[in-house]
XYZ file of C-alpha atoms in Angstrom:
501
model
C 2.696 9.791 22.638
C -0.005 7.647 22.315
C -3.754 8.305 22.769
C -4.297 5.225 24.898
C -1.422 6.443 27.248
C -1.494 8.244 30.823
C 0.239 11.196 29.177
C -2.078 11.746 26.579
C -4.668 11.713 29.581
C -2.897 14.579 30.978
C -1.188 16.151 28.154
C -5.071 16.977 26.488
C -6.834 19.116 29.147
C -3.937 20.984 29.727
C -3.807 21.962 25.940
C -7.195 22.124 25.816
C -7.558 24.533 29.115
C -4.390 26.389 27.393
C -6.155 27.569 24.182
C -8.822 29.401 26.078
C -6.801 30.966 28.281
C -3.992 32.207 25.713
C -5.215 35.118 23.438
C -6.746 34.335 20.129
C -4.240 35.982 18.401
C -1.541 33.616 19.711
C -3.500 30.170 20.375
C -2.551 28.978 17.274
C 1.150 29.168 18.806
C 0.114 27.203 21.356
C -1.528 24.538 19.015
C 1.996 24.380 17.379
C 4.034 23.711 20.095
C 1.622 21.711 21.765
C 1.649 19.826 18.575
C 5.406 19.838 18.078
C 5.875 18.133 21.479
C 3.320 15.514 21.032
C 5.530 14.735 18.007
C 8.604 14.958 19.313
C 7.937 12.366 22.071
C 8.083 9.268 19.585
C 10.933 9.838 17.924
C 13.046 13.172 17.859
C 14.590 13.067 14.442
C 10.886 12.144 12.733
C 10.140 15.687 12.982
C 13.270 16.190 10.311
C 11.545 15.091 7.392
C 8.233 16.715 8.714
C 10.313 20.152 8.660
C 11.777 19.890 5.243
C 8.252 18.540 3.377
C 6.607 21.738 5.465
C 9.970 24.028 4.218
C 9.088 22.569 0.373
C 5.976 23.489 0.369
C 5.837 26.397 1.308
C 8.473 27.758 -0.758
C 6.377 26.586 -3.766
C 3.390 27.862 -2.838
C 5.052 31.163 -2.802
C 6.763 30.452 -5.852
C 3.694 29.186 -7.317
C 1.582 32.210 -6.428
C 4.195 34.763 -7.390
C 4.492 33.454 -10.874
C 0.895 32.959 -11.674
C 0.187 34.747 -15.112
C 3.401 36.125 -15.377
C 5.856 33.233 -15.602
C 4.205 29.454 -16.928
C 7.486 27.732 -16.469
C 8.521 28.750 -13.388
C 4.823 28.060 -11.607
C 5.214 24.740 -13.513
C 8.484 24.188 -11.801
C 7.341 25.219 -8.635
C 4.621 22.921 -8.493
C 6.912 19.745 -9.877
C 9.138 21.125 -6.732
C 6.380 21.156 -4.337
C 5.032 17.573 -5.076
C 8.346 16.029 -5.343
C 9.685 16.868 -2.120
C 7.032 14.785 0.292
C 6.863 12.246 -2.661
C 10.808 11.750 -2.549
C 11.005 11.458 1.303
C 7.792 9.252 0.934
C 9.327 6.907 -1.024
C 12.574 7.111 0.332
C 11.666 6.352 4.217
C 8.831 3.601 3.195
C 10.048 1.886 0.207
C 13.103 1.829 -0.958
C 14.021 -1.325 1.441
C 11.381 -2.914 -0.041
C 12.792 -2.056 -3.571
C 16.282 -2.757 -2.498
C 15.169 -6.545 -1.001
C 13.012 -7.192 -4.096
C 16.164 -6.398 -6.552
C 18.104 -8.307 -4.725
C 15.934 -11.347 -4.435
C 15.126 -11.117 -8.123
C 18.869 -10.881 -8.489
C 19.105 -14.637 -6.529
C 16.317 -15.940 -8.168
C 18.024 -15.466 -12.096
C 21.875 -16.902 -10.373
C 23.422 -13.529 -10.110
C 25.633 -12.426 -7.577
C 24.655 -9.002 -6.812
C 24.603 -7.990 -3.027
C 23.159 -5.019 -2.148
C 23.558 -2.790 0.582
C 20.020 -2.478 2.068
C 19.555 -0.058 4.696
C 16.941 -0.414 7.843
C 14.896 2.378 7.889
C 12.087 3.009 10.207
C 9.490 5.206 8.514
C 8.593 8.168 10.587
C 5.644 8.687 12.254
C 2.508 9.690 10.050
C 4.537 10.027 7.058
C 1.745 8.765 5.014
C -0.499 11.155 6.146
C 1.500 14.222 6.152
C 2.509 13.412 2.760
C -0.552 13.260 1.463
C -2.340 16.520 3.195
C 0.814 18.269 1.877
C 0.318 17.004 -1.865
C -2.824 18.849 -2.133
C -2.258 21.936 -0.157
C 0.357 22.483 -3.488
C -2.121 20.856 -5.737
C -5.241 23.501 -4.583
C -2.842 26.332 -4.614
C -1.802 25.667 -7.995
C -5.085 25.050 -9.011
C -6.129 28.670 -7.202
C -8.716 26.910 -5.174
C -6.715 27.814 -1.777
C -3.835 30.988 -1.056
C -0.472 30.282 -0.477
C 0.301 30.186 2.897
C 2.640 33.120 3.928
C 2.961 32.324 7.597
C 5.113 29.065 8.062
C 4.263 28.671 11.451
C 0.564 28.019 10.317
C 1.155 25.802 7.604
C 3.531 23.734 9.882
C 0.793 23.434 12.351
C -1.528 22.319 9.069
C 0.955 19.346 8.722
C 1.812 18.615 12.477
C -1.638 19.282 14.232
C -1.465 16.854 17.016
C -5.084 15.076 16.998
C -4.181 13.829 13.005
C -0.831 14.280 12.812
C -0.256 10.181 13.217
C -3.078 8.511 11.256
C -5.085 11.203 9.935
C -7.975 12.347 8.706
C -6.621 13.756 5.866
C -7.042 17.009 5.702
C -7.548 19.735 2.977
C -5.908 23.833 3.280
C -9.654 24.499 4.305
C -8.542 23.247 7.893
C -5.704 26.164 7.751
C -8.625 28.659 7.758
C -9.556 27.486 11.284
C -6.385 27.821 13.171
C -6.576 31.898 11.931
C -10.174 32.131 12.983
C -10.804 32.957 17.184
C -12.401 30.568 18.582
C -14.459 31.489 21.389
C -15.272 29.120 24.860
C -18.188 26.852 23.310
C -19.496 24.523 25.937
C -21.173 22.228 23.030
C -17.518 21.595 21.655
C -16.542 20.376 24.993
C -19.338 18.067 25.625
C -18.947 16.816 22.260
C -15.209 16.423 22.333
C -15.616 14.663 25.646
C -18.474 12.236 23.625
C -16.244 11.361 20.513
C -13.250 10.670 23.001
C -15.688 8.268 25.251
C -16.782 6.153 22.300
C -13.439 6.241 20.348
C -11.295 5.056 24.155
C -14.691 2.723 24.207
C -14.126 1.228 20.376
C -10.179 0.774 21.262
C -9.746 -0.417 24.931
C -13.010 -2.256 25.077
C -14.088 -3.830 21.469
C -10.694 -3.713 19.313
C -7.715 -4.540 22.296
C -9.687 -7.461 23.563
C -10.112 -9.024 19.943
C -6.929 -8.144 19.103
C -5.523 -10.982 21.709
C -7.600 -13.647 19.602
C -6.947 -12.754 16.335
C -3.049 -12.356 17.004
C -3.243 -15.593 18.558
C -4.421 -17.281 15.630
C -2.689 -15.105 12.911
C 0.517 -15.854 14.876
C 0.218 -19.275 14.821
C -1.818 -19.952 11.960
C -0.271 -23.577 11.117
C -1.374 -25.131 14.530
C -5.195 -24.053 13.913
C -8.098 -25.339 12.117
C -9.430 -23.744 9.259
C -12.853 -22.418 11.110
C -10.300 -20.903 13.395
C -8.569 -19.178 10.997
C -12.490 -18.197 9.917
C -13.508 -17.040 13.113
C -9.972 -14.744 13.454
C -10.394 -13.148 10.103
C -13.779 -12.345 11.565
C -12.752 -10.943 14.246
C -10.266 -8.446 12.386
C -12.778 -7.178 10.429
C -14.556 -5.676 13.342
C -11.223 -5.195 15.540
C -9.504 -2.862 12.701
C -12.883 -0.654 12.066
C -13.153 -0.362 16.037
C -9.765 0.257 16.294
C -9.219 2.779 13.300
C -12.874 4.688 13.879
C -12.123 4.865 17.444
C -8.748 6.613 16.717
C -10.626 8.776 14.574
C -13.587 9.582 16.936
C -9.972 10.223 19.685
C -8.627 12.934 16.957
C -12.178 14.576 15.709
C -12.785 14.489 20.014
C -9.667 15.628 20.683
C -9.820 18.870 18.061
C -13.102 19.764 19.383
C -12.193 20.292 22.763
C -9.475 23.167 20.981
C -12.518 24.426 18.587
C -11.282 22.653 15.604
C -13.538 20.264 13.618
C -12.035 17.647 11.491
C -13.538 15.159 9.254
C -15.138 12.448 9.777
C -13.545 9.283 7.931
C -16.384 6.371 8.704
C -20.225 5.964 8.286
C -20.747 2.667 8.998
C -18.919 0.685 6.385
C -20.201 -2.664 7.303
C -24.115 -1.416 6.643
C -23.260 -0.410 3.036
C -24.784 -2.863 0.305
C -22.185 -2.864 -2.130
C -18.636 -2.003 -2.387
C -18.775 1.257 -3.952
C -20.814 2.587 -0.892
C -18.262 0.665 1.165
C -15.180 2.803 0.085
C -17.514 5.711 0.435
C -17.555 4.900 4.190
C -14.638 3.773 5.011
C -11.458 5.838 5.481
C -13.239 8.706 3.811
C -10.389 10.876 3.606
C -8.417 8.556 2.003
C -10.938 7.441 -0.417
C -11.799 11.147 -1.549
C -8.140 11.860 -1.524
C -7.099 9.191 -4.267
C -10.554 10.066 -6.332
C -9.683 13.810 -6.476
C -5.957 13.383 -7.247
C -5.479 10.556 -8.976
C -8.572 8.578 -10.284
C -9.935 11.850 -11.959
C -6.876 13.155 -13.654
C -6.250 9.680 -14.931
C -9.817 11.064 -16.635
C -12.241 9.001 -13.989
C -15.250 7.786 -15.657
C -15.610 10.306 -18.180
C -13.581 8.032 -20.435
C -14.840 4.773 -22.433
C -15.616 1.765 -20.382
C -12.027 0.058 -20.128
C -10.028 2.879 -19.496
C -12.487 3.639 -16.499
C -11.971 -0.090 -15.034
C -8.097 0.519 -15.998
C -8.510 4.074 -13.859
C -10.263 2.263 -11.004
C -8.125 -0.858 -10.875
C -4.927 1.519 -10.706
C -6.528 3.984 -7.791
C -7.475 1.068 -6.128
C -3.706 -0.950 -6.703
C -2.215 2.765 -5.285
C -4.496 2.677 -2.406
C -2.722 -0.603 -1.235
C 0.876 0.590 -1.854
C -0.168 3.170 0.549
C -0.731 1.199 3.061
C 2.627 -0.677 2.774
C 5.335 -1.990 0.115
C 4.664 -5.401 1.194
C 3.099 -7.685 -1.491
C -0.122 -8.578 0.631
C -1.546 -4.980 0.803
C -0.613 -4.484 -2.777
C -2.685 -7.472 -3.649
C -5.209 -6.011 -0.763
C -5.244 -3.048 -3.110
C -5.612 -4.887 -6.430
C -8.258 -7.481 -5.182
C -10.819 -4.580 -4.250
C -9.846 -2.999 -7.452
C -10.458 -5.938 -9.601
C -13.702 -6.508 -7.256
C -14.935 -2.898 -8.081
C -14.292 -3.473 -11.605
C -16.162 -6.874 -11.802
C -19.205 -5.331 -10.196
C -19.232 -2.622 -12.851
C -19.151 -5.298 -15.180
C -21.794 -7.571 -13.703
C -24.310 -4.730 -12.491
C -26.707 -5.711 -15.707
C -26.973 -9.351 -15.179
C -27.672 -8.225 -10.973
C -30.274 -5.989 -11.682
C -31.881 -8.771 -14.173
C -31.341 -11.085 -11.396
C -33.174 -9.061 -8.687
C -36.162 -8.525 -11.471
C -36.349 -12.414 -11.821
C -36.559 -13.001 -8.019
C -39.125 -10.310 -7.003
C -36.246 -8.680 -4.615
C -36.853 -5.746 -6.357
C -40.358 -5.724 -4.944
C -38.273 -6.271 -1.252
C -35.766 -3.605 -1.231
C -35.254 -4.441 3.193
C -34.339 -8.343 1.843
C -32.702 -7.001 -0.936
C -30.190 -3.910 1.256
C -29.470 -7.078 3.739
C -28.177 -9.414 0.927
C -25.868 -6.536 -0.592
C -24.886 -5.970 3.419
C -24.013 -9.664 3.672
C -22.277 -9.750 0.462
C -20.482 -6.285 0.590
C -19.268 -7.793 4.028
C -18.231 -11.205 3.385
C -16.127 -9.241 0.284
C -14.403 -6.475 2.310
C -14.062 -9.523 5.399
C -12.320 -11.816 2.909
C -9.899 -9.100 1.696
C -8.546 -8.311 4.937
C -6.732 -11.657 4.955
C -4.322 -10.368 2.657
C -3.916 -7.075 4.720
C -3.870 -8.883 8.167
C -1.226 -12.055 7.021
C 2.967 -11.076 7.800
C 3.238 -12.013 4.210
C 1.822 -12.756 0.833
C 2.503 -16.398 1.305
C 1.076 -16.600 4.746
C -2.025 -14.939 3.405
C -2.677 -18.230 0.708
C -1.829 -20.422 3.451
C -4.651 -18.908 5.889
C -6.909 -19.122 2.587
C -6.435 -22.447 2.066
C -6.830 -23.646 4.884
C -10.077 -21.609 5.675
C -11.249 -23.381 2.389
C -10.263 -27.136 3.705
C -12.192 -26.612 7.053
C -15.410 -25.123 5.231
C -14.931 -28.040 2.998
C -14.088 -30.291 5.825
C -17.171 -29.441 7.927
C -19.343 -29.506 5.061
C -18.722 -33.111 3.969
C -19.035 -34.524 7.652
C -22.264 -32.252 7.657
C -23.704 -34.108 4.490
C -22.553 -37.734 5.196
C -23.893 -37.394 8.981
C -20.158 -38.657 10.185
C -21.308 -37.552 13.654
C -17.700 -38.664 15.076
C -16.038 -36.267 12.352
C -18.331 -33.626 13.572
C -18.283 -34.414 17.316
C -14.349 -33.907 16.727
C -14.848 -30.498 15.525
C -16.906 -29.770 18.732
C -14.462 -31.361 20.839
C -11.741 -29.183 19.056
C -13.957 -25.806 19.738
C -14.525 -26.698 22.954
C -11.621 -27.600 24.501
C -9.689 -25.170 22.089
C -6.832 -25.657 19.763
C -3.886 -27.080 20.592
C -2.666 -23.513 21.579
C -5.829 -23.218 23.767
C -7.688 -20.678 22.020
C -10.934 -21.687 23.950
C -9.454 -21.116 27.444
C -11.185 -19.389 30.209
C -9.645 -16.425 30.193
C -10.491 -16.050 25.680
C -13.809 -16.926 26.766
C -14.112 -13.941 28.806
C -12.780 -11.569 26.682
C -14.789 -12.971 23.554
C -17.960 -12.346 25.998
C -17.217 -8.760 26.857
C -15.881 -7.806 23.429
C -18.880 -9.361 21.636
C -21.845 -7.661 24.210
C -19.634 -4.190 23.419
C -20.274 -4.900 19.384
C -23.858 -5.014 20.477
C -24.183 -2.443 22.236
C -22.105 -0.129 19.584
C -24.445 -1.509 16.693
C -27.886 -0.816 18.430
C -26.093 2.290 18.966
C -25.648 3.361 15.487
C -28.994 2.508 14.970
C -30.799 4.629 16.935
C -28.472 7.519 15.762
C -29.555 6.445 12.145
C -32.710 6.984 13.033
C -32.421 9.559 15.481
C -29.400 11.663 14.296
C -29.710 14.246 17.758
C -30.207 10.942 19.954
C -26.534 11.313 21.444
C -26.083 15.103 20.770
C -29.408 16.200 23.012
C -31.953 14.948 25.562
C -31.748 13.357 28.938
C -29.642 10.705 27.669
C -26.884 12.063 26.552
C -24.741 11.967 29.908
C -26.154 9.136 31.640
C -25.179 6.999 27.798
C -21.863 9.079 28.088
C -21.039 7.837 31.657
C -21.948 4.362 30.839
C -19.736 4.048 28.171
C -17.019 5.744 30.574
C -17.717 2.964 33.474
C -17.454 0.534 30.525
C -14.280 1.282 30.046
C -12.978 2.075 33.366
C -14.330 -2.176 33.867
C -13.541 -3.597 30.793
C -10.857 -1.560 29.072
C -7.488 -3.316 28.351
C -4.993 -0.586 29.455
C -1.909 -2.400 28.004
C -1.228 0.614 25.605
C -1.687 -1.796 22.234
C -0.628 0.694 19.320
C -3.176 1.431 16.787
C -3.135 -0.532 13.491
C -3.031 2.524 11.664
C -0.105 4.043 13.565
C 1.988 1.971 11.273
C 0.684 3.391 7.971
């Protein structure tokens, strides 16, 4: 079930209605099979590997806890146990095709004649993400910072809660707490789960479907388009997957509110952050402080000498993009903003001399833009890699971006006015795939006005943190963004990009 479906529309108030009407004792029954038949109606069997990584864990949590201070090797056991079992079916479901094709095709490559048999497998549904949330829930209660869970029911709901269950956030065992706690009729949850819904359905069906038609256009056919196409696409993905991924997540933090559970947020608008660092602070948040706590600080984080922090980094970062797929583009996706993060460690001397030279230190507003522009044009020129089929497809779109710039710079400089009035011919009439058509017109109009509207937005809530949450505004802005979508919405179910993940 998808959240941009008619049964989602009518599977949440029902749920919703349910929990308050069900006593407190039991609601978090109801979450569960709520949950379990949101699940179920992708896939059946994907809730098979959901059951046994919920079974392993909590059979070493119990182990875990019951041998504390008594028995070393056992809780040492346990925990081994209790990580390997979602890191097994991980690996086994997402990449062991990918493994399997690679051995083979290195196998080719040096003359030998070694078929293997490579089987399909379709990853289940959230896999990442479940994985993940499960990893620490063992991790905290081995480190005692969280109980083992004694009632599986709960802990299965921790796993398959039906707002995150598919692409997150990430959650930590503190979310367990709130499925035991009653949670009382709160009319501020409602409006506010009705709020986070309106802009996330708004960010999806109005801002990230409509650019998505564009951008798959031109990724789909990248050979037949100029390189300022190609520009202008990879533009365009950069603001179609944050619309598209924070509107899921304002969907799931909406959705969770209107059953009196509050999950976390996972964006603060990336694109205004001024260098990378802040970036990855702001984007996918979950994710980000997931991979610091568990891997980038037991590697020993930065409290070790210079290179084996960039080593630390550049291997959190190269993980991060493995995540996301076994394909070779998002593992270079992972190790370009690695070696990116690195190099700005690196160069953050001869930057801050720099700024002192130019008197932008005596203009921090100039000085915040050029580090958004920057941070920006960085993060933008990364998500080639994670938006290309393949790693070769991903050079090819580069390179040809590169010959257009280059292209339109040299007609610029020599004045070759028909050179130039054949690029304008070219963006006006459209590609030979008609990019500039009517009807992409249209949608580049309404999809561009939304990204306006969304960015003075987050502006005024900047400023004005209670400017949505209070006032006369709030429902008139509310039903706005409602009658935007009602108009402008494309209603052609598009699955989220992170659904895949």
């Amino acid at each position: 079930m998808q959240f941009n479906s008619i049964a989602f529309m009518i599977f949440i108030p029902l749920v919703s209605a349910g929990c308050y009407l069900i006593s407190p004792s039991r609601r978090w029954m109801w979450l569960l099979s709520a949950s379990l038949l949101f699940y179920l109606t992708s896939v059946p069997w994907f809730i098979l590997p959901l059951l046994v990584t919920a079974a392993g864990i909590y059979a070493s949590a119990l182990m875990i806890d019951r041998c504390r201070n008594r028995d070393p090797a056992g809780e040492k056991v346990s925990f081994f146990m209790g990580v390997a079992t979602p890191l097994i079916l991980l690996i086994s479901f997402k990449y062991l095709p990918f493994f399997g094709e690679s051995a083979e095709q290195i196998a080719r490559a040096l003359g030998l004649n070694y078929p293997l048999f490579i089987i399909e497998i379709i990853a289940p549904l959230g896999i990442s993400y479940y994985t993940f949330q499960a990893i620490s829930y063992v991790v905290e209660v081995k480190r005692g910072k969280a109980p083992a869970e004694h009632n599986f029911g709960i802990l299965l709901l921790y796993l398959v809660f039906f707002p995150r269950v598919v692409a997150g956030p990430i959650e930590r065992p503190d979310l367990i707490h709130q499925f035991r706690e009653p949670r009382p009729f709160n009319r501020e949850d409602i409006s506010a789960g009705i709020e986070l819904m309106a802009f996330g359905f708004f960010k999806k069906l109005v801002i990230a479907d409509r650019l998505a038609i564009p951008v798959n256009e031109i990724y789909g056919n990248a050979s037949h388009y100029h390189g300022l196409y190609l520009l202008l696409a990879t533009v365009f993905f950069a603001i179609q997957v944050y619309a598209d991924f924070s509107g899921y997540t304002d969907i799931a933090l909406g959705s969770a509110r209107l059953v009196g559970i509050r999950l976390t947020d996972n964006f603060r608008h990336p694109y205004g952050a001024p260098s990378l660092r802040e970036f990855w602070r702001r984007w996918h948040i979950t994710l980000t402080s997931w991979f610091r706590d568990y891997l980038y600080i037991p590697l020993g984080g930065n409290r070790v000498a210079p290179r084996r922090r960039d080593f630390n980094i550049f291997i959190t970062f190269l993980a991060s993009g493995m995540w996301h797929g076994a394909g070779g583009s998002f593992m270079v996706w992972g190790a370009l903003h690695g070696l990116m993060m690195v190099a700005g460690s690196w160069t953050r001397p001869f930057r801050e001399m720099l700024v002192r030279l130019t008197g932008l230190s005596r203009a921090p507003a100039i000085r915040h833009a050029i580090g958004v522009a920057s941070t920006s044009f960085l993060a933008g020129a990364a998500w080639i890699f994670f938006r290309a089929e393949t790693l070769s497809g991903a050079v090819s779109i580069i390179r040809n971006i590169l010959g257009g710039i280059h292209e339109f710079f040299i007609l610029l400089v020599t004045r070759d006015t028909d050179g130039l009035r054949a690029i304008a011919d070219v963006a006006r009439k459209g590609a030979i795939l008609g990019f500039a058509r009517e009807s992409y017109r249209t949608e580049m109009l309404i999809a561009l006005f939304s990204i306006m509207a969304l960015w003075i937005g987050g502006m005024l809530r900047s400023r004005r943190p209670d400017f949505m949450t209070s006032g006369p505004l709030r429902w008139p802005l509310v039903l706005l963004v409602i009658a935007s979508i009602l108009f402008f919405g494309m209603f052609s179910a598009e699955q989220f990009i992170y659904f895949r993940f």
